[in-house]
Amino acid sequence: SQQGEEDPQALSIQEGENATMNCSYKTSINNLQWYRQNSGRGLVHLILIRSNEREKHSGRLRVTLDTSKKSSSLLITASRAADTASYFCATDANAGGTSYGKLTFGQGTILTVHP
Amino acid sequence: ETGVTQSPTHLIKTRGQQVTLRCSSQSGHNTVSWYQQALGQGPQFIFQYYREEENGRGNFPPRFSGLQFPNYSSELNVNALELDDSALYLCASSSPNEKLFFGSGTQLSVL
């Protein structure tokens, strides 16, 4: 079953604009991760934020986490046409486990960046 | 490139048949996780192998089974294929408590 719900389902913007995607989840988590997928191929890990963190940055990416609202957002600043892809949030509820591998993914946001 | 390779890239089977999908993990990774991604959906966790033992399973029936070998490569076997098994099957390798590295997937079509 899908734990996360992502909003919006699709987002279309112009190059240079910022893109914000939101993710909500249902259960307590150990960490939340964001992934990118190009055209139904493999997923690429973008960023991981732990349950005791509120904000994290990586290059043009900014992720926030609000555990009280069970929600997260991914902001991509100064978007480029090459950012066009599907973006998924994934939660890891395996507190104290041996691996981050057992993830529950949302349904994703399709981002289109027009040149 | 993640260093995780999956084979084959595409596969067509008929209902009732059996299929084996293969995954070579990235060097140094001893954990392999398998996911099923239906069209337009997010991936769903099937199971994970850690040092050749199953280390967690998602909500999939027993006809989905797996193996991990001493070199940490892995197989996913699906018996008695159903039409709803048509999906992209993704393998991801990792070290304990580290992020996942995904392969490009095997696209399975069941007719």
PDB file of C-alpha atoms in Angstrom:
ATOM      1  CA  SER A   1       0.000   0.000   0.000  1.00  0.00           C
ATOM      2  CA  GLN A   2       1.106   3.576  -0.597  1.00  0.00           C
ATOM      3  CA  GLN A   3       1.750   5.490   2.613  1.00  0.00           C
ATOM      4  CA  GLY A   4       2.512   8.839   1.085  1.00  0.00           C
ATOM      5  CA  GLU A   5       0.319  11.130  -0.883  1.00  0.00           C
ATOM      6  CA  GLU A   6       2.019  13.672  -3.049  1.00  0.00           C
ATOM      7  CA  ASP A   7       0.706  16.974  -4.154  1.00  0.00           C
ATOM      8  CA  PRO A   8       0.421  18.080  -6.859  1.00  0.00           C
ATOM      9  CA  GLN A   9       0.205  14.995  -9.071  1.00  0.00           C
ATOM     10  CA  ALA A  10       1.620  17.061 -11.929  1.00  0.00           C
ATOM     11  CA  LEU A  11       3.443  20.380 -12.074  1.00  0.00           C
ATOM     12  CA  SER A  12       4.373  22.380 -15.163  1.00  0.00           C
ATOM     13  CA  ILE A  13       6.690  25.389 -14.888  1.00  0.00           C
ATOM     14  CA  GLN A  14       9.098  27.501 -16.905  1.00  0.00           C
ATOM     15  CA  GLU A  15      12.867  27.221 -16.657  1.00  0.00           C
ATOM     16  CA  GLY A  16      14.195  29.421 -13.876  1.00  0.00           C
ATOM     17  CA  GLU A  17      11.088  29.129 -11.712  1.00  0.00           C
ATOM     18  CA  ASN A  18      10.995  27.278  -8.415  1.00  0.00           C
ATOM     19  CA  ALA A  19       9.138  23.983  -8.051  1.00  0.00           C
ATOM     20  CA  THR A  20       7.575  22.854  -4.788  1.00  0.00           C
ATOM     21  CA  MET A  21       6.258  19.345  -4.198  1.00  0.00           C
ATOM     22  CA  ASN A  22       4.546  18.169  -1.046  1.00  0.00           C
ATOM     23  CA  CYS A  23       4.287  14.772   0.571  1.00  0.00           C
ATOM     24  CA  SER A  24       2.079  13.564   3.414  1.00  0.00           C
ATOM     25  CA  TYR A  25       2.391  10.266   5.236  1.00  0.00           C
ATOM     26  CA  LYS A  26       0.439   8.324   7.828  1.00  0.00           C
ATOM     27  CA  THR A  27       2.689   6.549  10.323  1.00  0.00           C
ATOM     28  CA  SER A  28       5.701   7.456  12.467  1.00  0.00           C
ATOM     29  CA  ILE A  29       8.933   7.414  10.541  1.00  0.00           C
ATOM     30  CA  ASN A  30      12.677   7.031  11.051  1.00  0.00           C
ATOM     31  CA  ASN A  31      13.532   9.100   8.003  1.00  0.00           C
ATOM     32  CA  LEU A  32      12.034  10.434   4.778  1.00  0.00           C
ATOM     33  CA  GLN A  33      13.763  10.366   1.427  1.00  0.00           C
ATOM     34  CA  TRP A  34      13.169  11.964  -1.946  1.00  0.00           C
ATOM     35  CA  TYR A  35      13.906  10.201  -5.238  1.00  0.00           C
ATOM     36  CA  ARG A  36      13.828  11.197  -8.873  1.00  0.00           C
ATOM     37  CA  GLN A  37      12.856   8.940 -11.788  1.00  0.00           C
ATOM     38  CA  ASN A  38      13.336   9.698 -15.473  1.00  0.00           C
ATOM     39  CA  SER A  39      10.848   8.111 -17.880  1.00  0.00           C
ATOM     40  CA  GLY A  40      10.128   4.895 -15.976  1.00  0.00           C
ATOM     41  CA  ARG A  41      13.780   4.042 -15.382  1.00  0.00           C
ATOM     42  CA  GLY A  42      15.635   3.525 -12.122  1.00  0.00           C
ATOM     43  CA  LEU A  43      15.242   5.880  -9.209  1.00  0.00           C
ATOM     44  CA  VAL A  44      17.989   8.246  -8.122  1.00  0.00           C
ATOM     45  CA  HIS A  45      18.341   9.172  -4.456  1.00  0.00           C
ATOM     46  CA  LEU A  46      18.217  12.940  -3.963  1.00  0.00           C
ATOM     47  CA  ILE A  47      18.169  13.627  -0.250  1.00  0.00           C
ATOM     48  CA  LEU A  48      17.408  12.014   3.124  1.00  0.00           C
ATOM     49  CA  ILE A  49      16.040  13.816   6.157  1.00  0.00           C
ATOM     50  CA  ARG A  50      15.849  12.151   9.548  1.00  0.00           C
ATOM     51  CA  SER A  51      12.857  12.425  11.857  1.00  0.00           C
ATOM     52  CA  ASN A  52      14.761  14.725  14.234  1.00  0.00           C
ATOM     53  CA  GLU A  53      15.693  17.146  11.455  1.00  0.00           C
ATOM     54  CA  ARG A  54      13.485  19.959  10.185  1.00  0.00           C
ATOM     55  CA  GLU A  55      15.296  21.177   7.084  1.00  0.00           C
ATOM     56  CA  LYS A  56      18.048  20.004   4.806  1.00  0.00           C
ATOM     57  CA  HIS A  57      19.768  21.463   1.741  1.00  0.00           C
ATOM     58  CA  SER A  58      21.640  19.885  -1.148  1.00  0.00           C
ATOM     59  CA  GLY A  59      22.608  22.153  -4.027  1.00  0.00           C
ATOM     60  CA  ARG A  60      19.371  23.531  -5.505  1.00  0.00           C
ATOM     61  CA  LEU A  61      17.269  21.213  -3.351  1.00  0.00           C
ATOM     62  CA  ARG A  62      15.668  22.134  -0.046  1.00  0.00           C
ATOM     63  CA  VAL A  63      13.669  19.625   1.958  1.00  0.00           C
ATOM     64  CA  THR A  64      11.571  20.328   5.018  1.00  0.00           C
ATOM     65  CA  LEU A  65       9.983  17.870   7.405  1.00  0.00           C
ATOM     66  CA  ASP A  66       7.150  18.498   9.857  1.00  0.00           C
ATOM     67  CA  THR A  67       6.610  15.342  11.888  1.00  0.00           C
ATOM     68  CA  SER A  68       3.693  16.874  13.807  1.00  0.00           C
ATOM     69  CA  LYS A  69       1.809  17.279  10.529  1.00  0.00           C
ATOM     70  CA  LYS A  70       3.354  14.165   8.974  1.00  0.00           C
ATOM     71  CA  SER A  71       4.366  16.124   5.915  1.00  0.00           C
ATOM     72  CA  SER A  72       7.425  17.066   3.891  1.00  0.00           C
ATOM     73  CA  SER A  73       8.161  19.374   1.002  1.00  0.00           C
ATOM     74  CA  LEU A  74      10.799  19.385  -1.706  1.00  0.00           C
ATOM     75  CA  LEU A  75      11.786  22.709  -3.243  1.00  0.00           C
ATOM     76  CA  ILE A  76      13.842  22.834  -6.421  1.00  0.00           C
ATOM     77  CA  THR A  77      15.142  26.343  -7.027  1.00  0.00           C
ATOM     78  CA  ALA A  78      16.012  27.853 -10.408  1.00  0.00           C
ATOM     79  CA  SER A  79      14.643  24.842 -12.270  1.00  0.00           C
ATOM     80  CA  ARG A  80      16.149  23.590 -15.520  1.00  0.00           C
ATOM     81  CA  ALA A  81      14.659  21.587 -18.382  1.00  0.00           C
ATOM     82  CA  ALA A  82      16.856  18.682 -17.229  1.00  0.00           C
ATOM     83  CA  ASP A  83      14.892  18.603 -13.945  1.00  0.00           C
ATOM     84  CA  THR A  84      11.910  17.201 -15.867  1.00  0.00           C
ATOM     85  CA  ALA A  85      11.146  13.876 -14.180  1.00  0.00           C
ATOM     86  CA  SER A  86       8.900  12.171 -11.632  1.00  0.00           C
ATOM     87  CA  TYR A  87       9.693  12.864  -7.999  1.00  0.00           C
ATOM     88  CA  PHE A  88       8.804  10.480  -5.190  1.00  0.00           C
ATOM     89  CA  CYS A  89       8.911  10.752  -1.444  1.00  0.00           C
ATOM     90  CA  ALA A  90       9.598   7.570   0.500  1.00  0.00           C
ATOM     91  CA  THR A  91       9.329   6.901   4.197  1.00  0.00           C
ATOM     92  CA  ASP A  92      11.361   4.498   6.277  1.00  0.00           C
ATOM     93  CA  ALA A  93       9.592   3.391   9.444  1.00  0.00           C
ATOM     94  CA  ASN A  94      12.279   0.865  10.355  1.00  0.00           C
ATOM     95  CA  ALA A  95      13.526   2.520  13.540  1.00  0.00           C
ATOM     96  CA  GLY A  96      16.774   0.987  14.693  1.00  0.00           C
ATOM     97  CA  GLY A  97      16.816  -1.464  11.828  1.00  0.00           C
ATOM     98  CA  THR A  98      19.772  -2.737   9.877  1.00  0.00           C
ATOM     99  CA  SER A  99      18.980  -1.016   6.621  1.00  0.00           C
ATOM    100  CA  TYR A 100      17.234   1.881   5.002  1.00  0.00           C
ATOM    101  CA  GLY A 101      15.978  -0.433   2.260  1.00  0.00           C
ATOM    102  CA  LYS A 102      12.353  -1.038   3.283  1.00  0.00           C
ATOM    103  CA  LEU A 103      10.707   2.080   1.972  1.00  0.00           C
ATOM    104  CA  THR A 104       7.092   3.082   1.435  1.00  0.00           C
ATOM    105  CA  PHE A 105       6.767   5.337  -1.601  1.00  0.00           C
ATOM    106  CA  GLY A 106       4.172   7.922  -2.516  1.00  0.00           C
ATOM    107  CA  GLN A 107       2.558   8.041  -5.944  1.00  0.00           C
ATOM    108  CA  GLY A 108       4.846  10.785  -7.158  1.00  0.00           C
ATOM    109  CA  THR A 109       4.713  14.212  -8.746  1.00  0.00           C
ATOM    110  CA  ILE A 110       5.391  14.570 -12.463  1.00  0.00           C
ATOM    111  CA  LEU A 111       7.429  17.730 -12.990  1.00  0.00           C
ATOM    112  CA  THR A 112       7.737  19.291 -16.442  1.00  0.00           C
ATOM    113  CA  VAL A 113      10.119  22.207 -16.871  1.00  0.00           C
ATOM    114  CA  HIS A 114       9.684  24.080 -20.147  1.00  0.00           C
ATOM    115  CA  PRO A 115      12.769  25.699 -21.720  1.00  0.00           C
TER     116      PRO A 115
ATOM    117  CA  GLU B   1      25.394   4.950 -13.376  1.00  0.00           C
ATOM    118  CA  THR B   2      24.746   3.340 -10.014  1.00  0.00           C
ATOM    119  CA  GLY B   3      26.683   0.126 -10.538  1.00  0.00           C
ATOM    120  CA  VAL B   4      23.497  -1.909 -10.033  1.00  0.00           C
ATOM    121  CA  THR B   5      22.636  -3.944 -13.105  1.00  0.00           C
ATOM    122  CA  GLN B   6      19.413  -5.781 -13.826  1.00  0.00           C
ATOM    123  CA  SER B   7      18.621  -8.340 -16.479  1.00  0.00           C
ATOM    124  CA  PRO B   8      16.773  -8.672 -18.684  1.00  0.00           C
ATOM    125  CA  THR B   9      15.626  -5.113 -19.429  1.00  0.00           C
ATOM    126  CA  HIS B  10      12.357  -6.262 -20.978  1.00  0.00           C
ATOM    127  CA  LEU B  11      10.452  -9.523 -20.766  1.00  0.00           C
ATOM    128  CA  ILE B  12       7.155 -10.794 -22.130  1.00  0.00           C
ATOM    129  CA  LYS B  13       5.470 -13.798 -20.531  1.00  0.00           C
ATOM    130  CA  THR B  14       2.044 -15.386 -20.642  1.00  0.00           C
ATOM    131  CA  ARG B  15      -0.275 -15.905 -17.710  1.00  0.00           C
ATOM    132  CA  GLY B  16       0.631 -18.945 -15.615  1.00  0.00           C
ATOM    133  CA  GLN B  17       4.297 -18.969 -16.569  1.00  0.00           C
ATOM    134  CA  GLN B  18       7.222 -18.449 -14.214  1.00  0.00           C
ATOM    135  CA  VAL B  19       9.879 -15.738 -14.462  1.00  0.00           C
ATOM    136  CA  THR B  20      13.300 -15.072 -12.929  1.00  0.00           C
ATOM    137  CA  LEU B  21      14.742 -11.582 -12.767  1.00  0.00           C
ATOM    138  CA  ARG B  22      18.371 -10.921 -11.873  1.00  0.00           C
ATOM    139  CA  CYS B  23      20.225  -8.153 -10.105  1.00  0.00           C
ATOM    140  CA  SER B  24      23.915  -7.529  -9.563  1.00  0.00           C
ATOM    141  CA  SER B  25      24.521  -5.247  -6.633  1.00  0.00           C
ATOM    142  CA  GLN B  26      27.064  -2.469  -6.427  1.00  0.00           C
ATOM    143  CA  SER B  27      30.484  -3.515  -5.205  1.00  0.00           C
ATOM    144  CA  GLY B  28      30.656  -3.499  -1.410  1.00  0.00           C
ATOM    145  CA  HIS B  29      26.881  -3.649  -0.886  1.00  0.00           C
ATOM    146  CA  ASN B  30      25.502  -6.624   1.043  1.00  0.00           C
ATOM    147  CA  THR B  31      21.803  -5.686   1.013  1.00  0.00           C
ATOM    148  CA  VAL B  32      19.414  -6.002  -1.928  1.00  0.00           C
ATOM    149  CA  SER B  33      15.823  -4.781  -1.965  1.00  0.00           C
ATOM    150  CA  TRP B  34      13.233  -5.512  -4.648  1.00  0.00           C
ATOM    151  CA  TYR B  35      10.345  -3.242  -5.619  1.00  0.00           C
ATOM    152  CA  GLN B  36       7.389  -3.536  -8.009  1.00  0.00           C
ATOM    153  CA  GLN B  37       6.234  -0.378  -9.791  1.00  0.00           C
ATOM    154  CA  ALA B  38       2.945  -0.478 -11.671  1.00  0.00           C
ATOM    155  CA  LEU B  39       2.347   2.100 -14.374  1.00  0.00           C
ATOM    156  CA  GLY B  40       1.653   5.520 -12.897  1.00  0.00           C
ATOM    157  CA  GLN B  41       2.296   4.373  -9.319  1.00  0.00           C
ATOM    158  CA  GLY B  42       5.138   4.581  -6.846  1.00  0.00           C
ATOM    159  CA  PRO B  43       7.302   1.521  -6.199  1.00  0.00           C
ATOM    160  CA  GLN B  44       6.041  -1.052  -3.688  1.00  0.00           C
ATOM    161  CA  PHE B  45       8.438  -2.981  -1.464  1.00  0.00           C
ATOM    162  CA  ILE B  46       8.498  -6.726  -2.215  1.00  0.00           C
ATOM    163  CA  PHE B  47      11.304  -8.001   0.025  1.00  0.00           C
ATOM    164  CA  GLN B  48      14.865  -7.405   1.109  1.00  0.00           C
ATOM    165  CA  TYR B  49      17.885  -9.702   1.431  1.00  0.00           C
ATOM    166  CA  TYR B  50      20.757  -9.074   3.810  1.00  0.00           C
ATOM    167  CA  ARG B  51      23.735 -11.426   3.789  1.00  0.00           C
ATOM    168  CA  GLU B  52      21.765 -14.115   1.930  1.00  0.00           C
ATOM    169  CA  GLU B  53      18.801 -14.103   4.339  1.00  0.00           C
ATOM    170  CA  GLU B  54      15.379 -12.556   3.796  1.00  0.00           C
ATOM    171  CA  ASN B  55      15.238  -9.450   5.985  1.00  0.00           C
ATOM    172  CA  GLY B  56      11.683  -8.210   5.633  1.00  0.00           C
ATOM    173  CA  ARG B  57       8.833  -8.692   3.227  1.00  0.00           C
ATOM    174  CA  GLY B  58       6.054  -6.482   1.919  1.00  0.00           C
ATOM    175  CA  ASN B  59       2.460  -7.412   1.169  1.00  0.00           C
ATOM    176  CA  PHE B  60       3.159  -9.859  -1.660  1.00  0.00           C
ATOM    177  CA  PRO B  61       1.993 -13.487  -1.950  1.00  0.00           C
ATOM    178  CA  PRO B  62       4.376 -16.457  -1.558  1.00  0.00           C
ATOM    179  CA  ARG B  63       4.581 -16.931  -5.325  1.00  0.00           C
ATOM    180  CA  PHE B  64       7.015 -14.014  -5.169  1.00  0.00           C
ATOM    181  CA  SER B  65      10.275 -15.459  -3.882  1.00  0.00           C
ATOM    182  CA  GLY B  66      13.906 -14.493  -3.903  1.00  0.00           C
ATOM    183  CA  LEU B  67      17.485 -15.511  -3.403  1.00  0.00           C
ATOM    184  CA  GLN B  68      20.710 -13.750  -2.581  1.00  0.00           C
ATOM    185  CA  PHE B  69      24.026 -15.345  -3.477  1.00  0.00           C
ATOM    186  CA  PRO B  70      27.403 -15.205  -1.691  1.00  0.00           C
ATOM    187  CA  ASN B  71      28.533 -12.442  -4.059  1.00  0.00           C
ATOM    188  CA  TYR B  72      25.382 -10.510  -2.959  1.00  0.00           C
ATOM    189  CA  SER B  73      23.735 -10.656  -6.361  1.00  0.00           C
ATOM    190  CA  SER B  74      20.056 -11.553  -6.200  1.00  0.00           C
ATOM    191  CA  GLU B  75      17.152 -13.141  -8.050  1.00  0.00           C
ATOM    192  CA  LEU B  76      13.436 -12.459  -7.926  1.00  0.00           C
ATOM    193  CA  ASN B  77      11.226 -15.374  -8.951  1.00  0.00           C
ATOM    194  CA  VAL B  78       7.536 -15.079  -9.669  1.00  0.00           C
ATOM    195  CA  ASN B  79       5.456 -18.223 -10.189  1.00  0.00           C
ATOM    196  CA  ALA B  80       2.029 -18.573 -11.761  1.00  0.00           C
ATOM    197  CA  LEU B  81       2.155 -15.155 -13.376  1.00  0.00           C
ATOM    198  CA  GLU B  82      -0.990 -13.055 -13.387  1.00  0.00           C
ATOM    199  CA  LEU B  83      -1.894 -10.142 -15.636  1.00  0.00           C
ATOM    200  CA  ASP B  84      -1.534  -7.748 -12.676  1.00  0.00           C
ATOM    201  CA  ASP B  85       2.105  -8.761 -12.305  1.00  0.00           C
ATOM    202  CA  SER B  86       2.867  -6.599 -15.339  1.00  0.00           C
ATOM    203  CA  ALA B  87       5.100  -3.859 -13.957  1.00  0.00           C
ATOM    204  CA  LEU B  88       8.590  -2.438 -13.725  1.00  0.00           C
ATOM    205  CA  TYR B  89      10.636  -4.473 -11.240  1.00  0.00           C
ATOM    206  CA  LEU B  90      13.371  -2.511  -9.540  1.00  0.00           C
ATOM    207  CA  CYS B  91      16.309  -3.792  -7.573  1.00  0.00           C
ATOM    208  CA  ALA B  92      18.275  -1.596  -5.175  1.00  0.00           C
ATOM    209  CA  SER B  93      21.482  -2.346  -3.336  1.00  0.00           C
ATOM    210  CA  SER B  94      22.891  -0.695  -0.258  1.00  0.00           C
ATOM    211  CA  SER B  95      25.150  -1.054   2.712  1.00  0.00           C
ATOM    212  CA  PRO B  96      23.456  -1.186   6.119  1.00  0.00           C
ATOM    213  CA  ASN B  97      21.998   2.179   7.071  1.00  0.00           C
ATOM    214  CA  GLU B  98      23.005   3.760   3.802  1.00  0.00           C
ATOM    215  CA  LYS B  99      20.957   5.113   0.913  1.00  0.00           C
ATOM    216  CA  LEU B 100      19.670   2.892  -1.893  1.00  0.00           C
ATOM    217  CA  PHE B 101      21.191   2.635  -5.339  1.00  0.00           C
ATOM    218  CA  PHE B 102      18.633   1.493  -7.899  1.00  0.00           C
ATOM    219  CA  GLY B 103      19.119  -0.412 -11.119  1.00  0.00           C
ATOM    220  CA  SER B 104      17.275   0.585 -14.297  1.00  0.00           C
ATOM    221  CA  GLY B 105      14.682  -2.106 -13.816  1.00  0.00           C
ATOM    222  CA  THR B 106      13.133  -4.982 -15.724  1.00  0.00           C
ATOM    223  CA  GLN B 107       9.894  -4.223 -17.551  1.00  0.00           C
ATOM    224  CA  LEU B 108       7.694  -7.332 -17.318  1.00  0.00           C
ATOM    225  CA  SER B 109       4.621  -7.711 -19.490  1.00  0.00           C
ATOM    226  CA  VAL B 110       2.226 -10.588 -18.788  1.00  0.00           C
ATOM    227  CA  LEU B 111      -0.169 -11.398 -21.622  1.00  0.00           C
TER     228      LEU B 111
END
